[in-house]
Coordinates of C-alpha atoms and ligand atoms in Angstrom, one line a residue:
M1 CA -36.0 30.1 27.1
I2 CA -32.8 28.1 27.6
V3 CA -30.6 27.4 24.6
L4 CA -27.4 25.4 24.0
G5 CA -25.0 27.0 21.4
I6 CA -22.1 25.3 19.6
E7 CA -19.3 27.1 17.8
T8 CA -16.8 25.4 15.5
S9 CA -16.3 27.7 12.5
C10 CA -12.6 28.5 13.0
D11 CA -10.1 27.4 15.7
E12 CA -12.2 27.4 18.8
T13 CA -14.3 24.4 19.8
A14 CA -16.9 26.0 22.0
A15 CA -20.3 25.3 23.7
A16 CA -22.4 27.4 26.0
V17 CA -25.9 27.6 27.5
V18 CA -27.7 30.9 27.8
T19 CA -31.2 32.0 29.1
D20 CA -33.4 35.0 28.9
G21 CA -35.6 34.0 31.8
E22 CA -35.4 36.2 34.9
G23 CA -32.7 38.3 33.3
K24 CA -30.4 37.4 30.5
R25 CA -27.7 35.1 31.8
I26 CA -24.8 32.9 30.6
L27 CA -25.3 29.6 32.5
S28 CA -22.1 28.0 31.1
N29 CA -19.5 29.0 28.5
V30 CA -16.7 26.5 27.6
V31 CA -14.1 27.5 25.0
L32 CA -11.3 25.2 23.9
S33 CA -8.8 27.0 21.8
Q34 CA -6.7 25.1 19.3
L35 CA -3.8 27.5 19.4
D36 CA -1.2 24.9 20.2
E37 CA -2.2 22.8 17.2
H38 CA -1.9 25.8 14.7
R39 CA 0.9 27.7 16.2
P40 CA 3.7 25.9 14.4
Y41 CA 2.1 27.0 11.1
G42 CA 1.5 30.6 12.0
G43 CA -2.2 30.4 11.1
V44 CA -5.2 28.1 11.1
V45 CA -4.8 24.9 9.1
P46 CA -8.4 23.9 8.1
E47 CA -7.8 20.2 8.1
I48 CA -6.1 20.2 11.5
A49 CA -9.0 22.4 12.8
A50 CA -11.7 20.0 11.6
R51 CA -10.0 17.0 13.2
A52 CA -9.5 18.8 16.4
H53 CA -13.2 19.8 16.5
V54 CA -14.3 16.2 16.0
E55 CA -12.1 15.0 18.8
A56 CA -13.2 17.8 21.3
I57 CA -16.8 18.5 20.5
D58 CA -18.5 15.8 22.6
G59 CA -16.5 16.6 25.7
I60 CA -17.0 20.3 25.3
V61 CA -20.8 20.0 25.0
T62 CA -21.0 17.6 27.9
E63 CA -19.0 20.1 30.0
A64 CA -21.2 23.0 29.0
M65 CA -24.3 21.1 30.1
R66 CA -22.7 20.0 33.3
D67 CA -21.5 23.5 34.2
A68 CA -25.0 24.8 33.6
G69 CA -26.3 22.2 35.9
L70 CA -29.0 21.2 33.4
D71 CA -30.6 18.2 31.9
W72 CA -31.4 17.9 28.2
D73 CA -35.1 18.3 29.0
D74 CA -34.4 21.8 30.4
L75 CA -33.4 23.1 26.9
D76 CA -35.7 24.8 24.5
G77 CA -33.4 24.5 21.5
I78 CA -29.9 23.7 20.2
A79 CA -28.1 26.2 18.0
A80 CA -24.8 25.8 16.0
T81 CA -22.8 28.1 13.8
G82 CA -24.0 27.1 10.3
G83 CA -21.5 29.3 8.5
P84 CA -19.6 31.3 7.3
G85 CA -16.3 29.7 8.2
L86 CA -14.0 26.8 7.6
I87 CA -16.4 24.3 6.2
G88 CA -14.9 21.1 7.8
G89 CA -15.3 22.7 11.3
V90 CA -18.8 24.1 10.6
M91 CA -19.9 20.6 9.6
V92 CA -18.7 19.1 12.9
G93 CA -20.8 21.6 14.9
V94 CA -23.8 21.4 12.7
M95 CA -23.9 17.6 12.7
T96 CA -23.5 17.5 16.5
A97 CA -26.3 20.0 17.0
K98 CA -28.6 18.2 14.5
A99 CA -28.0 14.8 16.1
L100 CA -28.7 16.2 19.6
A101 CA -31.8 18.0 18.4
Y102 CA -33.1 14.9 16.7
A103 CA -32.4 12.6 19.6
R104 CA -34.0 15.0 22.1
R105 CA -36.8 16.3 19.9
L106 CA -35.6 19.9 20.2
P107 CA -35.6 22.6 17.5
F108 CA -32.3 23.1 15.7
V109 CA -31.1 26.6 14.7
A110 CA -28.4 27.2 12.2
V111 CA -26.8 30.5 13.3
N112 CA -24.9 32.9 11.0
H113 CA -21.6 33.4 12.8
L114 CA -21.6 37.1 11.9
E115 CA -25.1 37.5 13.3
A116 CA -23.9 35.8 16.5
H117 CA -21.1 38.5 16.8
A118 CA -23.7 41.2 15.8
L119 CA -26.2 40.3 18.5
T120 CA -23.9 39.5 21.5
V121 CA -24.4 43.0 22.9
R122 CA -28.1 42.3 23.2
L123 CA -27.1 39.5 25.7
T124 CA -24.6 41.6 27.6
G125 CA -26.0 45.1 27.4
T126 CA -24.1 48.3 28.0
D127 CA -21.4 48.7 30.7
D128 CA -23.9 50.4 33.0
G129 CA -26.5 47.6 32.5
R130 CA -28.8 49.0 29.9
A131 CA -30.4 46.8 27.2
I132 CA -29.5 47.4 23.6
D133 CA -32.5 47.8 21.3
F134 CA -32.7 48.0 17.5
P135 CA -31.5 49.7 15.4
Y136 CA -27.8 50.1 16.2
L137 CA -24.7 50.7 14.1
L138 CA -22.2 47.8 14.2
L139 CA -18.5 47.7 13.4
L140 CA -17.8 44.0 13.0
V141 CA -14.1 43.4 13.0
S142 CA -12.7 39.9 13.1
G143 CA -10.1 37.7 11.5
G144 CA -12.3 37.2 8.4
H145 CA -14.5 40.3 8.3
C146 CA -14.4 44.0 8.5
Q147 CA -17.8 45.6 7.9
L148 CA -20.1 48.4 9.1
L149 CA -23.7 47.4 9.3
A150 CA -27.0 49.0 10.4
V151 CA -28.5 46.3 12.6
E152 CA -32.3 46.9 12.1
R153 CA -33.7 43.7 13.7
V154 CA -32.9 40.0 14.0
G155 CA -32.2 38.8 10.5
R156 CA -32.1 42.3 8.9
Y157 CA -28.8 44.0 8.4
R158 CA -27.8 46.7 5.9
R159 CA -24.2 46.8 5.0
L160 CA -22.9 50.4 4.8
G161 CA -19.2 49.5 4.2
T162 CA -16.8 46.5 4.0
T163 CA -13.2 45.8 3.3
I164 CA -12.1 45.7 -0.3
D165 CA -9.2 43.4 0.5
D166 CA -8.0 42.1 4.0
A167 CA -10.0 42.0 7.2
L168 CA -8.4 43.9 10.1
G169 CA -7.8 40.8 12.2
E170 CA -6.0 39.3 9.2
A171 CA -3.8 42.4 8.9
F172 CA -3.0 42.1 12.6
D173 CA -2.1 38.4 12.3
K174 CA 0.0 38.8 9.1
S175 CA 1.9 41.8 10.5
A176 CA 2.6 39.9 13.7
K177 CA 3.8 36.9 11.7
M178 CA 6.2 39.2 9.8
M179 CA 7.6 40.5 13.1
G180 CA 8.1 36.9 14.3
L181 CA 5.3 37.2 17.0
G182 CA 3.1 34.3 17.8
Y183 CA -0.3 33.4 16.4
P184 CA -2.9 34.9 16.8
G185 CA -1.2 38.2 16.3
G186 CA -3.8 40.6 17.5
P187 CA -3.4 40.2 21.3
E188 CA 0.4 40.1 20.9
I189 CA 0.5 43.3 18.9
E190 CA -1.7 45.0 21.5
R191 CA 0.6 43.8 24.3
R192 CA 3.8 45.0 22.6
A193 CA 2.3 48.3 21.5
Q194 CA 1.9 49.4 25.1
A195 CA 5.7 50.0 25.3
G196 CA 6.0 51.4 21.8
D197 CA 6.3 54.9 20.2
D198 CA 3.3 55.1 17.8
A199 CA 4.9 58.0 15.9
R200 CA 8.2 56.3 15.1
F201 CA 7.1 54.7 11.8
D202 CA 5.2 56.5 9.1
L203 CA 2.5 53.9 8.1
P204 CA -0.3 54.6 5.6
R205 CA -4.0 55.1 6.6
P206 CA -5.7 53.5 3.6
M207 CA -9.1 55.0 2.6
K208 CA -8.9 57.8 5.3
G209 CA -10.6 60.9 4.1
R210 CA -12.5 59.2 1.3
A211 CA -16.3 59.3 1.0
G212 CA -18.3 56.2 2.3
C213 CA -17.1 53.7 4.8
D214 CA -15.2 50.9 3.0
F215 CA -11.9 49.7 4.3
S216 CA -8.6 48.5 2.9
F217 CA -5.8 47.1 4.9
S218 CA -3.5 45.4 2.4
G219 CA -1.4 48.5 1.9
L220 CA -0.8 48.9 5.6
K221 CA 0.3 45.3 5.8
T222 CA 2.7 45.8 2.8
K223 CA 4.2 48.8 4.5
V224 CA 4.9 46.8 7.7
R225 CA 6.9 44.4 5.5
Q226 CA 8.8 47.2 3.8
T227 CA 9.5 48.9 7.1
L228 CA 10.9 45.6 8.5
E229 CA 13.1 45.2 5.4
A230 CA 14.4 48.7 5.8
L231 CA 15.7 48.1 9.4
P232 CA 19.4 47.3 9.9
P233 CA 20.1 43.6 9.2
G234 CA 20.2 41.2 12.2
P235 CA 17.7 40.1 14.7
L236 CA 14.8 42.4 15.4
Q237 CA 15.2 44.5 18.5
D238 CA 12.4 44.6 21.1
R239 CA 12.3 48.4 20.8
D240 CA 11.7 48.1 17.0
I241 CA 8.9 45.6 17.5
A242 CA 7.2 47.7 20.1
D243 CA 7.4 50.8 18.0
L244 CA 6.1 49.1 14.9
C245 CA 3.3 47.4 16.8
A246 CA 2.3 50.8 18.3
S247 CA 2.5 52.6 14.9
F248 CA 0.5 49.8 13.3
Q249 CA -2.2 49.9 16.0
K250 CA -2.3 53.7 15.7
A251 CA -2.8 53.6 12.0
A252 CA -5.5 50.9 12.3
G253 CA -7.3 53.1 14.9
D254 CA -7.1 56.2 12.7
V255 CA -8.7 54.3 9.8
L256 CA -11.4 52.7 12.0
A257 CA -12.3 56.1 13.5
D258 CA -12.4 57.8 10.1
R259 CA -14.6 55.1 8.5
C260 CA -16.8 54.9 11.6
A261 CA -17.3 58.7 11.6
N262 CA -18.7 58.5 8.1
A263 CA -20.8 55.4 8.9
I264 CA -22.3 57.2 12.0
D265 CA -23.4 60.1 9.7
M266 CA -24.9 57.7 7.2
F267 CA -26.6 55.6 9.9
V268 CA -28.1 58.6 11.7
A269 CA -29.4 60.1 8.5
D270 CA -31.5 56.9 8.1
H271 CA -32.2 56.2 11.8
P272 CA -32.3 59.6 13.6
T273 CA -33.2 58.0 17.0
G274 CA -30.9 55.0 16.5
G275 CA -27.7 54.0 18.2
P276 CA -25.4 53.1 19.8
L277 CA -22.2 52.4 17.9
V278 CA -21.4 48.7 18.7
V279 CA -18.1 47.1 18.1
A280 CA -17.9 43.3 18.0
G281 CA -15.7 40.4 16.7
G282 CA -12.2 39.3 17.7
V283 CA -10.5 42.7 17.1
A284 CA -13.0 44.4 19.4
A285 CA -11.1 42.7 22.2
N286 CA -8.4 45.4 21.6
L287 CA -8.7 47.9 24.4
A288 CA -6.8 50.7 22.6
L289 CA -9.1 50.4 19.5
R290 CA -12.2 50.2 21.7
G291 CA -11.1 53.4 23.5
R292 CA -10.6 55.2 20.2
L293 CA -14.1 54.2 19.0
E294 CA -15.7 55.0 22.3
A295 CA -14.2 58.5 22.2
L296 CA -15.6 58.9 18.7
A297 CA -19.1 57.7 19.7
V298 CA -19.1 60.2 22.6
E299 CA -18.0 63.0 20.3
K300 CA -20.8 62.1 17.8
D301 CA -23.3 61.7 20.7
I302 CA -24.5 58.2 19.6
G303 CA -23.5 56.1 22.6
F304 CA -21.2 53.1 22.6
A305 CA -21.3 49.4 23.5
A306 CA -19.1 46.4 23.1
P307 CA -19.3 42.8 24.5
P308 CA -17.0 42.0 27.4
V309 CA -13.5 41.2 26.0
A310 CA -14.0 37.4 26.5
L311 CA -17.1 37.4 24.4
C312 CA -15.5 39.3 21.5
T313 CA -13.5 36.4 20.2
D314 CA -15.3 33.3 19.1
N315 CA -17.4 31.5 21.8
G316 CA -20.6 29.4 22.2
A317 CA -22.6 32.0 24.2
M318 CA -22.9 34.3 21.2
V319 CA -24.2 31.4 19.1
A320 CA -26.6 30.3 21.8
W321 CA -27.9 33.8 22.2
A322 CA -28.4 34.3 18.4
G323 CA -30.3 31.0 18.4
L324 CA -32.4 32.1 21.3
E325 CA -33.3 35.4 19.6
R326 CA -34.4 33.4 16.5
L327 CA -36.4 30.8 18.5
R328 CA -38.2 33.6 20.3
L329 CA -39.4 34.8 16.9
G330 CA -40.7 31.3 16.2
E331 CA -37.9 30.5 13.7
H332 CA -35.8 27.4 13.5
D333 CA -34.1 25.3 10.7
A334 CA -34.8 22.0 9.1
L335 CA -32.5 19.1 9.8
D336 CA -31.4 19.1 6.2
F337 CA -29.8 22.5 6.6
K338 CA -26.5 22.6 4.6
P339 CA -23.5 24.3 6.2
R340 CA -22.6 27.5 4.3
P341 CA -18.9 28.5 3.7
R342 CA -20.2 31.9 2.7
W343 CA -23.2 33.6 4.3
P344 CA -23.4 37.4 3.9
L345 CA -25.5 39.3 6.5
D346 CA -26.8 41.6 3.8
P347 CA -27.2 39.5 0.7
G348 CA -28.6 42.5 -1.2
A349 CA -25.5 44.7 -0.7
P350 CA -23.7 45.6 -3.8
K351 CA -20.2 44.1 -4.2
A352 CA -17.6 46.5 -3.1
A353 CA -15.3 47.7 -5.8
Y354 CA -12.2 45.5 -6.2
A355 CA -13.4 43.3 -3.4
G356 CA -12.8 39.6 -3.4
V357 CA -15.0 36.9 -1.8
K358 CA -14.8 38.4 1.6
A359 CA -17.0 41.3 0.8
Ligands
LIG1 O1 -14.0 36.8 15.9 P1 -12.7 36.0 16.0 O2 -12.4 35.2 17.2 O3 -12.7 34.9 14.8 C1 -13.3 35.2 13.6 O4 -14.5 35.1 13.4 O5 -12.4 35.6 12.7 O6 -11.5 37.0 15.6 C2 -10.2 36.5 15.6 C3 -9.3 37.7 15.2 C4 -7.9 37.3 14.9 O7 -7.4 37.9 13.7 C5 -7.2 37.9 16.1 O8 -5.8 38.3 15.9 C6 -8.0 39.1 16.4 O9 -9.3 38.7 16.2 N1 -7.8 39.6 17.8 C7 -7.3 40.8 18.1 C8 -7.2 40.9 19.5 N2 -7.7 39.7 20.0 C9 -8.1 39.0 18.9 N3 -6.9 41.8 17.3 C10 -6.4 42.9 17.9 N4 -6.3 43.1 19.2 C11 -6.7 42.1 20.1 N5 -6.5 42.2 21.4
LIG2 ZN1 -15.8 35.2 14.9

């Protein structure tokens, strides 16, 4: 099968073509980031994002088809992120995909953005080229989500834990903003942390040592603010920034490793032959955190996989792949599909204590 995928749920306008014929392959992958539009505001402004998607989408889709060297008749379906995300942007991608599907008489697939992150490793496989079969344990860490899920098959996810307040990517972005670093904060914190002393600042490890595998990051973020306020007045020194970034990243890694250790135990109890531990979503691009989690997975003997760094942050290939997986199972969506601002992967999961809408 050959599928076009469109992603517009946040601040990337992206389109890609993937195939599962004669080996899984990405035939094209075009990502236009709106960073410059949002940077002055230190975060994504939904209305600016939606307008930027409208302006870019036709050109990005055309480029993805041209890069793939394909004609519309070569496609087996068209997928777009149908949610969750910023609704104005999701509508742009969904309307574009529906129009193309209607005009070309192709099936349309509305993809859950979280499912797209969750299934990306099945497109890319392990580092040594092995395929990833179900079930596996997924740590999904992005700007909007921080969850641990048992991925049992396409469309079936059991949530083992989630954040009761902020997502980890959000904590990275907000901490970076407080330090005067650019948006998005994750990559910049990772870069600055390389030169820092991770033991200089004593930051909390929220939830560490507790039963279960829920997360909390708002206390860590608050402590970053208090630490900054306690520094001598005047401009922030590069050394202070590097040490705070390193201390923050270390604390985040300690929390992730502690929560994932519990999740591995819970997962293995239910799926004795399952695995590996997979980490996906934008924060999975962080090599220090990946290394931490890989070491844990080796110690727990469960195996480890993560998408290539470029496919951790939002892209069209993951959407095309999730669409392809659903089409292969004979599934697609009607053209009256309504974009969904919220779309949990495990609708049956109990609401986490104290959690807001993100859980
Ligand atoms: O998956 P994604 O592109 O969008 C969402 O679905 O949210 O994730 C974006 C998030 C941002 O919060 C960004 O700061 C974070 O991923 N991120 C990182 C890194 N690269 C991106 N966080 C930590 N380290 C990185 N290298
Ligand atoms: Zn994402």
